[in-house]
Coordinates of C-alpha atoms in Angstrom, one line a residue:
X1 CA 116.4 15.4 -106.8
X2 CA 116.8 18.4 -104.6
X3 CA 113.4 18.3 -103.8
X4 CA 112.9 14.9 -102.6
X5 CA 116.4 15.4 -100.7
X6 CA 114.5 18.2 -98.9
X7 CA 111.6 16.2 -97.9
X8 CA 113.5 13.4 -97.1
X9 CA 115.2 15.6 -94.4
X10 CA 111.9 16.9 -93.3
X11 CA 110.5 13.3 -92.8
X12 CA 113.6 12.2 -90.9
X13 CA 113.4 15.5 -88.6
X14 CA 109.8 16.5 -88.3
X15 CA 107.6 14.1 -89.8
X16 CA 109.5 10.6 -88.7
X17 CA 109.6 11.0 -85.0
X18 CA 105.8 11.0 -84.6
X19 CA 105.4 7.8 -87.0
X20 CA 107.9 6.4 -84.8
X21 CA 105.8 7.4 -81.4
X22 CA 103.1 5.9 -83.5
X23 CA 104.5 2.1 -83.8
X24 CA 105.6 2.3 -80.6
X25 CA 102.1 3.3 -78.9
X26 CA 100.8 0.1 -81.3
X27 CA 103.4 -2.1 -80.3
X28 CA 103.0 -1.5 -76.7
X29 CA 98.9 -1.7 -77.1
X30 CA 99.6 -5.5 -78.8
X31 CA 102.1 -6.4 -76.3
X32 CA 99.5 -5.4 -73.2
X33 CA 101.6 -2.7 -71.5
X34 CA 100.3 0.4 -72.1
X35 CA 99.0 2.1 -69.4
X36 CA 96.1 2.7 -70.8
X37 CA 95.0 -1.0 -70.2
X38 CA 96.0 -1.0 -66.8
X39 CA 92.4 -0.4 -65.8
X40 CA 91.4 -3.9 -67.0
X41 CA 93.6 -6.0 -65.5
X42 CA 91.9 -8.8 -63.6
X43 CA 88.7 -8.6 -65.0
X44 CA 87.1 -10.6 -67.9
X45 CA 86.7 -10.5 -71.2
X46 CA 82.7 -9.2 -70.7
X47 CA 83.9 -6.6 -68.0
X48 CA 86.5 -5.2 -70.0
X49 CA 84.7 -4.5 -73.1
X50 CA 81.6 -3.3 -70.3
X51 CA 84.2 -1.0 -69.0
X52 CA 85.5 0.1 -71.4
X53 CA 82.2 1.0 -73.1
X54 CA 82.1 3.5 -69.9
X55 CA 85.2 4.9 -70.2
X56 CA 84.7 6.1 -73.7
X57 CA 81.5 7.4 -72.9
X58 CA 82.4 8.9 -70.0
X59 CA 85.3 11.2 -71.7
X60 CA 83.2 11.7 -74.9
X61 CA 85.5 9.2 -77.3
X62 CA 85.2 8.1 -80.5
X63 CA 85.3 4.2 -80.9
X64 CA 88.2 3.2 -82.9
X65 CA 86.8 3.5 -86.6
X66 CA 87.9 2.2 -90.1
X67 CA 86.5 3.1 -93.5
X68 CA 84.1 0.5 -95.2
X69 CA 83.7 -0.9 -98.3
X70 CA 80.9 2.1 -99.0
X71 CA 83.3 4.8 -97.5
X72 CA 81.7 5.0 -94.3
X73 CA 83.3 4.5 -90.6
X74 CA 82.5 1.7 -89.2
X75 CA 83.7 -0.1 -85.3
X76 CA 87.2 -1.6 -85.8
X77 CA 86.6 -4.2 -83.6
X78 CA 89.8 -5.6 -83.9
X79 CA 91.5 -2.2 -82.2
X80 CA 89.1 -2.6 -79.7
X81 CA 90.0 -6.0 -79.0
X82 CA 93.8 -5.1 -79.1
X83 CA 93.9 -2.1 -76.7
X84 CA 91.5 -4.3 -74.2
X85 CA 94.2 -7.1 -74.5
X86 CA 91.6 -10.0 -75.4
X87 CA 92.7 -13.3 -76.6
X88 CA 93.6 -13.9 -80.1
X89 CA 92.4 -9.9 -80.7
X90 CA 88.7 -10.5 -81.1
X91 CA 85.4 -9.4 -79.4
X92 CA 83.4 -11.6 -80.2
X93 CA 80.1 -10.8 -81.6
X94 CA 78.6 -11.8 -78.2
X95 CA 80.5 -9.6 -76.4
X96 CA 79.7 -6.2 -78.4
X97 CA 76.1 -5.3 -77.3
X98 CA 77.7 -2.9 -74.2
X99 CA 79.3 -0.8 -76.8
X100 CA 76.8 -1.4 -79.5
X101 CA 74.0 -0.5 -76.9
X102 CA 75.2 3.6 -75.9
X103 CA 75.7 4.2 -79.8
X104 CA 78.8 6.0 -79.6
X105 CA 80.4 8.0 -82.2
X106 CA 83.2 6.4 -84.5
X107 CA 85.8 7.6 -85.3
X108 CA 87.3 8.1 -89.0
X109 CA 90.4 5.3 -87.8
X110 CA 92.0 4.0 -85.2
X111 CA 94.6 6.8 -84.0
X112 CA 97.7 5.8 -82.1
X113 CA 100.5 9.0 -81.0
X114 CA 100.2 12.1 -81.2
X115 CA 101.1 14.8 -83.5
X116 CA 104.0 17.1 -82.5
X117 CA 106.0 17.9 -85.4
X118 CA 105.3 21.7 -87.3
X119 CA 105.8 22.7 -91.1
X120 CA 105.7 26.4 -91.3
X121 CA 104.7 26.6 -87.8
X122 CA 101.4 24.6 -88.3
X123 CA 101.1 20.6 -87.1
X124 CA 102.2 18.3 -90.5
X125 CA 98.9 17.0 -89.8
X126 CA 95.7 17.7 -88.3
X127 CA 94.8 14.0 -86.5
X128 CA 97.0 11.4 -85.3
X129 CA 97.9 8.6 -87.5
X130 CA 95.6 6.0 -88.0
X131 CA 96.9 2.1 -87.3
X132 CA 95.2 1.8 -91.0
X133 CA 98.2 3.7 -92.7
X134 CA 101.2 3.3 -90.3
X135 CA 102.3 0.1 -92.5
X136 CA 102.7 2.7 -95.5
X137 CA 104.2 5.5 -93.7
X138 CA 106.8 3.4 -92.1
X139 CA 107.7 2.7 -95.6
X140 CA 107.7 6.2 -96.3
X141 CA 109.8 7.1 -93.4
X142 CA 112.5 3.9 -94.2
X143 CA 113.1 5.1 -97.9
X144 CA 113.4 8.9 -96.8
X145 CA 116.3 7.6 -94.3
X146 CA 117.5 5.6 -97.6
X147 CA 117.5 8.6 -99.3
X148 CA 120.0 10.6 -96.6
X149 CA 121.9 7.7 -96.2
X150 CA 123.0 7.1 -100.1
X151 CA 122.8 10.7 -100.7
X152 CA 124.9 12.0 -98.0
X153 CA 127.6 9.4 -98.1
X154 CA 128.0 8.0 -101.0
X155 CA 127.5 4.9 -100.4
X156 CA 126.1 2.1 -102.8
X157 CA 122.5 1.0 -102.8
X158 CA 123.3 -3.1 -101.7
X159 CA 126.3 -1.2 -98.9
X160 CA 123.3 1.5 -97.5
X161 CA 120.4 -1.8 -97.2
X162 CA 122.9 -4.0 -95.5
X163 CA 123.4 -1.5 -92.7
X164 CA 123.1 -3.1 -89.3
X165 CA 121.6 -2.0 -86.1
X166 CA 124.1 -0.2 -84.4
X167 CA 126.6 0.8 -87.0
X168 CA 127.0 4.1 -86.1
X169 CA 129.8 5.3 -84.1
X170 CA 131.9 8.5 -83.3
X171 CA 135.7 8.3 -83.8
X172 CA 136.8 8.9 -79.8
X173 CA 140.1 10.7 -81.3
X174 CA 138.8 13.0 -84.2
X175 CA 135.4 13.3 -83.3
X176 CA 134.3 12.4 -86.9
X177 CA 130.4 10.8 -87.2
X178 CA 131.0 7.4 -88.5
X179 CA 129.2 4.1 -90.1
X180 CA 130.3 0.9 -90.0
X181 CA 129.6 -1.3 -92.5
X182 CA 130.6 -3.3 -95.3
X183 CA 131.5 -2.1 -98.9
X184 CA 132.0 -3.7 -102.4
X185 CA 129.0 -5.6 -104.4
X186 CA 127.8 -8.9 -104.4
X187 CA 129.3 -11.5 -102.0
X188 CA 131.3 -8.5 -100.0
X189 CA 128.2 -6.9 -98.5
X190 CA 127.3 -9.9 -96.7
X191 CA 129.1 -10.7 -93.4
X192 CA 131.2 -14.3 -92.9
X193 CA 131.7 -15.5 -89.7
X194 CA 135.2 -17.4 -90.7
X195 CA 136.4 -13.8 -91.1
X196 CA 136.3 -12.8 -87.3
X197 CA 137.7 -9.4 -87.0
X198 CA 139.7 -9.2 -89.9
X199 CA 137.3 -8.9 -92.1
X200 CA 138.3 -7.8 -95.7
X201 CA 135.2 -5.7 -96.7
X202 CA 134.7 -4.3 -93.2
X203 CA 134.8 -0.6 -93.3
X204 CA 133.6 2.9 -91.9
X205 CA 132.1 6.0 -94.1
X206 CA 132.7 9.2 -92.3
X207 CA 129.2 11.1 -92.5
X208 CA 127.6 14.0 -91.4
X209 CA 124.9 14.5 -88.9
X210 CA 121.7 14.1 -91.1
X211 CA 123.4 10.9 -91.4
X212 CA 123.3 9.5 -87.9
X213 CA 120.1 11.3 -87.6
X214 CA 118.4 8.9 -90.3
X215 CA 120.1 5.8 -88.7
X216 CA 118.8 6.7 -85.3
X217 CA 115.6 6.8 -86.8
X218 CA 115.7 3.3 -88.5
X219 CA 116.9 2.0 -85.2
X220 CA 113.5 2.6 -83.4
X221 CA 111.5 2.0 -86.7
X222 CA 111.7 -1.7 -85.9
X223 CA 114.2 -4.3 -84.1
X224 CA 115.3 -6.1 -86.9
X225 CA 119.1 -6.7 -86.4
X226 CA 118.9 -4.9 -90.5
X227 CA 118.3 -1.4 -90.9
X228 CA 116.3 -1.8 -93.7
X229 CA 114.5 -5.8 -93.0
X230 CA 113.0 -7.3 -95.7
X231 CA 109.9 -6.4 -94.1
X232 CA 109.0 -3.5 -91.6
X233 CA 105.9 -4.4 -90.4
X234 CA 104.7 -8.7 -91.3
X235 CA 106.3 -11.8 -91.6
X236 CA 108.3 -12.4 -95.0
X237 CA 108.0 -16.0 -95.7
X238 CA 110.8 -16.6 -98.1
X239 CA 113.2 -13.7 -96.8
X240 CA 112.7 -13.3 -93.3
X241 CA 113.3 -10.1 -91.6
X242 CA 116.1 -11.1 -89.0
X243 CA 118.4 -12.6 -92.0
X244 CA 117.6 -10.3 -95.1
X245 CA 118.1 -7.0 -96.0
X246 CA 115.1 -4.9 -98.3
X247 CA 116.1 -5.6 -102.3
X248 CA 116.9 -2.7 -104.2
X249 CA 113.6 -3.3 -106.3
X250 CA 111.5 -3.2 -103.2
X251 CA 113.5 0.5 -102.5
X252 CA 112.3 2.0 -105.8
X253 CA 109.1 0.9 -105.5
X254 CA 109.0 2.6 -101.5
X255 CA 110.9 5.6 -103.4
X256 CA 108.0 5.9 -105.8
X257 CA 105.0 5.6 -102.5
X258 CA 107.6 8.5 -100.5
X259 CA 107.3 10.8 -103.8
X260 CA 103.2 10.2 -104.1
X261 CA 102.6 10.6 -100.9
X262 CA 104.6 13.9 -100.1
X263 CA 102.7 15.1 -103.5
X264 CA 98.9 13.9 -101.9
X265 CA 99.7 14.7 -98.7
X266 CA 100.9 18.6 -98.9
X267 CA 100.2 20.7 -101.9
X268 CA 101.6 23.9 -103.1
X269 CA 99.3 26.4 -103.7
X270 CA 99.9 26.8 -107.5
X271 CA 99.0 23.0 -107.5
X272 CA 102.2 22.0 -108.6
X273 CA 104.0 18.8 -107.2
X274 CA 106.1 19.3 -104.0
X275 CA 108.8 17.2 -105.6
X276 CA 108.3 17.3 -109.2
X277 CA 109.2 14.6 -112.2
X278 CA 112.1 14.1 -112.3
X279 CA 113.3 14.7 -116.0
X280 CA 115.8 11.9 -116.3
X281 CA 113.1 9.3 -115.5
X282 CA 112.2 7.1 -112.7
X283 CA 114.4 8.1 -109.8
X284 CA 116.7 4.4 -108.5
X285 CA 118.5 3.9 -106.0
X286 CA 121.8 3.8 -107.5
X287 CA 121.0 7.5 -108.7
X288 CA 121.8 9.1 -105.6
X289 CA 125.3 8.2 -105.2
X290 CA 126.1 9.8 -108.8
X291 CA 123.7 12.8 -107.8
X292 CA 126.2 13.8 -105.0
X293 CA 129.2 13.8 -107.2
X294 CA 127.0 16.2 -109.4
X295 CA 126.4 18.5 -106.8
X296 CA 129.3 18.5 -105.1
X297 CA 131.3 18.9 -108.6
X298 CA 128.4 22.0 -109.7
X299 CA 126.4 23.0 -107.0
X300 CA 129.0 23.4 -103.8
X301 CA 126.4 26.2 -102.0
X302 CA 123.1 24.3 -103.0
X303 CA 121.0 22.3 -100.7
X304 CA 123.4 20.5 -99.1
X305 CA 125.6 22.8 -98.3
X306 CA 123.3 25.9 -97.4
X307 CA 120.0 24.0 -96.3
X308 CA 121.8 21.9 -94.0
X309 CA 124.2 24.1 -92.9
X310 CA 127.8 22.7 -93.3
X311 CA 130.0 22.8 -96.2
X312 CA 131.8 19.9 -96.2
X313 CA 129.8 17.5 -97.3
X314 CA 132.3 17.0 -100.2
X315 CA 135.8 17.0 -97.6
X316 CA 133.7 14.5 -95.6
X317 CA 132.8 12.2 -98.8
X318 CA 136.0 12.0 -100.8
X319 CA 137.9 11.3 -97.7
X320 CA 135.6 8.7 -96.3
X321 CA 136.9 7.0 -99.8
X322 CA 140.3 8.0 -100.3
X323 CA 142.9 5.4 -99.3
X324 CA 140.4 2.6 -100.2
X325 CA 140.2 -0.2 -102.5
X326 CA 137.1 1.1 -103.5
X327 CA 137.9 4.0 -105.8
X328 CA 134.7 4.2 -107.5
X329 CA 133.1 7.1 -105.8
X330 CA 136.9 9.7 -106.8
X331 CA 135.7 8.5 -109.7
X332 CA 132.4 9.5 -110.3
X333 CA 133.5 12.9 -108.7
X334 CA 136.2 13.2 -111.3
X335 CA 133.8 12.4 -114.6
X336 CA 131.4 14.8 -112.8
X337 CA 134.1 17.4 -112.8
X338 CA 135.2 16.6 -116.3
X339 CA 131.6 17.5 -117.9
X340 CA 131.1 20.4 -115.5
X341 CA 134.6 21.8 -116.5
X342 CA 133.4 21.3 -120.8
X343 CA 129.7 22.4 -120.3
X344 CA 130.7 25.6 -118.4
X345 CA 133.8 26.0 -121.7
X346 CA 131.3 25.6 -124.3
X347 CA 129.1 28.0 -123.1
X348 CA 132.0 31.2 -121.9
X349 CA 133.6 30.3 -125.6
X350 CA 129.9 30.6 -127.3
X351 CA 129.7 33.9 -125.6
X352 CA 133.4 34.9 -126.7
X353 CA 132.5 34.1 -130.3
X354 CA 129.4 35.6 -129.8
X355 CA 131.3 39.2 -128.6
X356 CA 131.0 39.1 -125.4
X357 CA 133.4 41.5 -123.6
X358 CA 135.7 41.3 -120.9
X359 CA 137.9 43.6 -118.4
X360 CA 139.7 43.2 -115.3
X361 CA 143.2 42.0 -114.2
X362 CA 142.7 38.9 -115.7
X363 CA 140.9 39.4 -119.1
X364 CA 143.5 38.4 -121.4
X365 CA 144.3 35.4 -119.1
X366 CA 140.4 34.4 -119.1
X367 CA 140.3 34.6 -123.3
X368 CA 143.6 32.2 -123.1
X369 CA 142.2 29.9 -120.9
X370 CA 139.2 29.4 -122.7
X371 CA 140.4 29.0 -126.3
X372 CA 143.0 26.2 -124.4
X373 CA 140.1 24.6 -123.2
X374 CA 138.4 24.7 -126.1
X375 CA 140.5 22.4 -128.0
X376 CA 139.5 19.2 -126.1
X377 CA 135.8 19.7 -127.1
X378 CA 134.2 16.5 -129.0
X379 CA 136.7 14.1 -127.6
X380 CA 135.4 10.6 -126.8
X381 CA 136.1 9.6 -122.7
X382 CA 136.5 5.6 -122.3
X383 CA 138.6 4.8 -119.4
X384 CA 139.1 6.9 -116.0
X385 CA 142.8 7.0 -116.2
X386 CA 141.9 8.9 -119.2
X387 CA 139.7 11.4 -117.4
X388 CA 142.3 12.0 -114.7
X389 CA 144.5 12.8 -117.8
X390 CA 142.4 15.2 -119.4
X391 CA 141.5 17.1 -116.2
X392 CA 145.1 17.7 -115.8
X393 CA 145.7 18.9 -119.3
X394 CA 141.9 21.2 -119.4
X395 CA 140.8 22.6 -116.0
X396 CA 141.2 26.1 -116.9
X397 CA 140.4 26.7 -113.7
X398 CA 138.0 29.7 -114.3
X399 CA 135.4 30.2 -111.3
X400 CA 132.3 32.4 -112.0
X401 CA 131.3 33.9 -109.2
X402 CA 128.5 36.4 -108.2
X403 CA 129.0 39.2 -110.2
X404 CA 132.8 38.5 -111.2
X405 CA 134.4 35.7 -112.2
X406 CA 138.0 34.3 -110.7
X407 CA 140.6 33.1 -113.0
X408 CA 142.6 31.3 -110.3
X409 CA 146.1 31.5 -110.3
X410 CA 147.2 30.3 -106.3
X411 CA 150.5 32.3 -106.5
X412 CA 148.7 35.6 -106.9
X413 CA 145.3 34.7 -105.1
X414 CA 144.4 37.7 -102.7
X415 CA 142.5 35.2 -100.9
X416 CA 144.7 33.4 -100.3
X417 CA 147.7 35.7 -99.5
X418 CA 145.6 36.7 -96.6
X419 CA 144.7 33.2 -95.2
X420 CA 148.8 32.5 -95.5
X421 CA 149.3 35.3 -93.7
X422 CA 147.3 34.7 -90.9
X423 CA 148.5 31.4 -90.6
X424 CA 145.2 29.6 -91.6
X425 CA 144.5 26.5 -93.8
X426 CA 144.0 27.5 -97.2
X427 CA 142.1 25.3 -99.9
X428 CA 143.3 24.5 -103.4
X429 CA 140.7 26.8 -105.5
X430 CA 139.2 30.6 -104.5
X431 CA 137.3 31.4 -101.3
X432 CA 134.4 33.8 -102.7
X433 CA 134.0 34.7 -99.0
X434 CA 137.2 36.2 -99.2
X435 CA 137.3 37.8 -102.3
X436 CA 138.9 41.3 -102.9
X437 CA 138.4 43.7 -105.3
X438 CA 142.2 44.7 -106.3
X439 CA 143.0 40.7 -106.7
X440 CA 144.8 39.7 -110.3
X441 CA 142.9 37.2 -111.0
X442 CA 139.6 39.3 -111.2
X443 CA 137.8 39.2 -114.3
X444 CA 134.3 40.9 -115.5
X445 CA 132.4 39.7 -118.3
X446 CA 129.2 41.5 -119.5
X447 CA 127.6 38.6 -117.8
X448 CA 128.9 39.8 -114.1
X449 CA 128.8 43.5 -115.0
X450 CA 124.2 43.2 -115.6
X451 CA 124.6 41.9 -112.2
X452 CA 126.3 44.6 -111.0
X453 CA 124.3 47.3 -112.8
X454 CA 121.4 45.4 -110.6
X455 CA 123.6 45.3 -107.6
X456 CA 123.7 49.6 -107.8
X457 CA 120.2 50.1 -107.5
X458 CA 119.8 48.2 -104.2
X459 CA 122.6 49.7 -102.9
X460 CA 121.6 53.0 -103.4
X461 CA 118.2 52.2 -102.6
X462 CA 120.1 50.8 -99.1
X463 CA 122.7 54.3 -98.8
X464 CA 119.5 56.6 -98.5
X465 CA 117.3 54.7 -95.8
X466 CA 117.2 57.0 -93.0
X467 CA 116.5 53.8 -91.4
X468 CA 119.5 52.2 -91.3
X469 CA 122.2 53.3 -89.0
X470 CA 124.9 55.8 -90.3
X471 CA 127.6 53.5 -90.8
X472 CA 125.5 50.8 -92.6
X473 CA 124.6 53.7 -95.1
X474 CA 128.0 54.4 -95.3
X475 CA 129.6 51.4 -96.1
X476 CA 126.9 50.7 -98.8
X477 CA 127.5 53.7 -100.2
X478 CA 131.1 52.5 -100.6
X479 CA 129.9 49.6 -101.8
X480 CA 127.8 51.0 -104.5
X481 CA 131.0 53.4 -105.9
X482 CA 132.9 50.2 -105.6
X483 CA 130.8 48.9 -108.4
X484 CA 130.0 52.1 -110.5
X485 CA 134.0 51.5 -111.1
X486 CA 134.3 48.5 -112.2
X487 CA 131.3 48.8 -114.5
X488 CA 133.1 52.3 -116.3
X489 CA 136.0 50.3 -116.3
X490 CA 134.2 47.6 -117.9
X491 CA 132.5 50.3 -120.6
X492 CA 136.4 51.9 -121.4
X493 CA 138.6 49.0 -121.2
X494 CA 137.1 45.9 -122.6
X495 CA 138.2 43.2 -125.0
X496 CA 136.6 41.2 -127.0
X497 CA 138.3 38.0 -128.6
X498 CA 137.1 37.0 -132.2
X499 CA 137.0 33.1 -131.4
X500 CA 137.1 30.2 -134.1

């Protein structure tokens, strides 16, 4: 999931801006305003398609192409008859013999914009975008912004399709990045005019800036008054585009034509997918809203807090939903927490049993706190008041980190001692950032310590660069006796607990 998270991003930021230039050079070709077909105002239907057989000539054009049924490029007369703004969008076979007599090259499509966005510093694509596959990549591009959307906020599938055009909004006070929308399933999603402006199952998400970014997107995608119409780009007979919203079985389906296309489109050059299968199955919308509680819960400096630069994606989320009838999404977070908290206890009280040692301050308080957990193992979860009542009784509260691993006690956190005593805000768990190597609530198993023993060589490696400047070597010098300590402290004053 983090890879199509990734991608997504990378559609709504590089790729999505030139598919949008793209419909909008078509639309205004259809519409007759492009400038381009300024020079055949006024004349007719012969003299245009005359004229224009000049003009291509005369700057060495390609005629607008599409493949045939044999593979081959053949006229697209009906691009033709759409950028020379001729009735009903025909030349009619009459009409062709100016072009068809100075045999002109044709093109592989039609192209409409122009490429501007870079991967790795090269164009995403080598040609513009043919008016052949803009239909599918504006599908591609609306479930990529689906993908942000749900993922980034929480939101449910039926609340993220039944976004409208101009829900987003900026609180004038706090500055937070807003949505407006409507929550709940079923009937609550759909707006009622005898509600007015006290509407029950109004309500706002506060979001982060990917967020707004995706919506902005969607906004000049199409003018649907939906951000995600029933249809993108042709007239939906039974659920027309200005009064339906796209179904959540039409999303998986353009979630499954995102995922193949990223995986044609760019390759990786061990030939493996760019966003592989995922194991759990078929990836649905509803995932995505679970998938942030996981990684919020087990991943809190992943993709979404490193690639995208900002951390509180979680902050943002949980207080978007606090104070709401909707309680669903504390909840998810909370059952996330619950299994992260038992996974991480069966495998530290494996390890225990297995002899694995353990020194610092907070040794004998890590052994406790693990056998303590360990009693709740096996039990069968049913209701959510009943996981809010386990994490209460279980959370040992244990925190690996890198290379040493925090049993968190707040009253004698070094951490955060030294945020109290500078007057800052100080958050209810350890600040890794911040960590100090004489804090109480340090503990080393032989886990951390093989990092450390490869943490030496680097820094050594790093203390002898004549390189680097004096003071660099110096304090990695420091660094590197720092850690030869713990790790003989480690090798003298271990213990082991014989677990049952």
């Amino acid at each position: 999931m983090e890879a199509l998270l990734s991608w997504c991003l990378r559609m709504v930021d590089t790729i999505g801006p030139d598919i949008v230039a793209a419909r909008d050079e078509l639309d205004r070709y259809e519409a007759g305003t492009h400038p381009d077909q300024d020079a055949y105002h006024g004349l007719s239907s012969r003299q245009r398609v005359t004229r224009f057989a000049a003009l291509t000539a005369e700057h060495r054009n390609a005629l607008p192409g599409q493949l045939s049924s044999d593979g081959q490029s053949a006229i697209n007369w009906a691009q033709i008859a759409i950028r020379l703004n001729l009735t009903n969008h025909q030349v009619h076979p009459h009409l062709r013999d100016p072009v068809l007599d100075r045999d002109l090259p044709v093109a592989a499509g039609s192209f409409v914009g122009t490429i501007t966005g870079r991967i790795d510093d090269q164009p995403w694509r080598q040609q513009p975008i043919t008016t052949q596959e803009l239909s599918a990549l504006m599908k591609c591009l609306s479930a990529a912004c689906f993908v942000v959307i749900s993922y980034l906020s929480g939101m449910r599938p039926g609340e993220t399709l039944n976004l409208r055009r101009g829900c987003a909004s900026q609180h004038p006070d706090t500055g937070q990045l807003l949505v407006n929308g409507r929550y709940g399933k079923g009937h609550g999603r759909a707006p009622r005019p005898e509600d007015g402006e006290h509407d029950p199952w109004a309500r706002a998400w506060v979001v982060v800036r990917p967020v707004h970014q995706a919506i902005e997107i969607l906004e000049q995608l199409s003018e649907s008054p939906f951000l995600f119409p029933a249809s993108l780009t042709g007239a939906h007979v039974r659920r027309p585009a200005d009064h339906n919203a796209r179904r959540t079985g039409d999303m998986t389906h353009d979630l499954q034509r995102l995922i193949d296309w990223v995986n044609t489109t760019f390759a990786r050059t061990d030939g493996k997918p760019l966003i592989p299968t995922d194991p759990n199955g078929r990836i649905y919308p509803s995932r995505f809203r679970r998938t942030l509680a996981y990684f919020i819960v087990r991943r809190p400096r992943g993709l979404i807090a490193a690639a995208l630069q900002y951390g509180h994606v979680s902050t943002t989320v949980t207080l978007s939903y606090s104070g709401k009838a909707d309680t669903g999404w504390q909840d998810d977070v909370a059952v996330e927490r619950l299994e992260a908290i038992l996974e991480q206890n069966e495998q530290d009280h494996l390890l225990l049993a297995e002899g694995e040692s353990v020194s610092g301050p907070a040794a004998t308080a890590y052994q406790d706190q693990i056998q303590q957990t360990h009693r709740f193992a096996g039990r069968s979860v049913n209701r959510v008041r009943n996981v809010e009542r386990l994490l209460a009784q279980v959370d040992p509260n244990i925190h690996h980190g890198d290379a040493m691993t925090c049993v968190y006690r707040p009253e004698t956190a070094a951490c955060r001692t030294a945020r109290v005593n500078e007057g800052l805000p100080v958050d209810d768990g350890p600040l890794e950032a911040e960590c100090q190597s004489g804090c109480l609530n340090l503990a080393y198993t032989d886990r951390d310590i093989q990092l450390l023993r490869e943490r030496v060589s680097t820094l050594d490696a790093g203390a002898e660069d004549p390189l680097a400047p004096e003071p660099l070597r110096d304090r990695t010098r420091a660094q590197a006796s720092q850690a030869r300590s713990v790790i003989a402290r480690h090798e003298t004053t271990t213990t082991t607990d014989a677990t049952s």
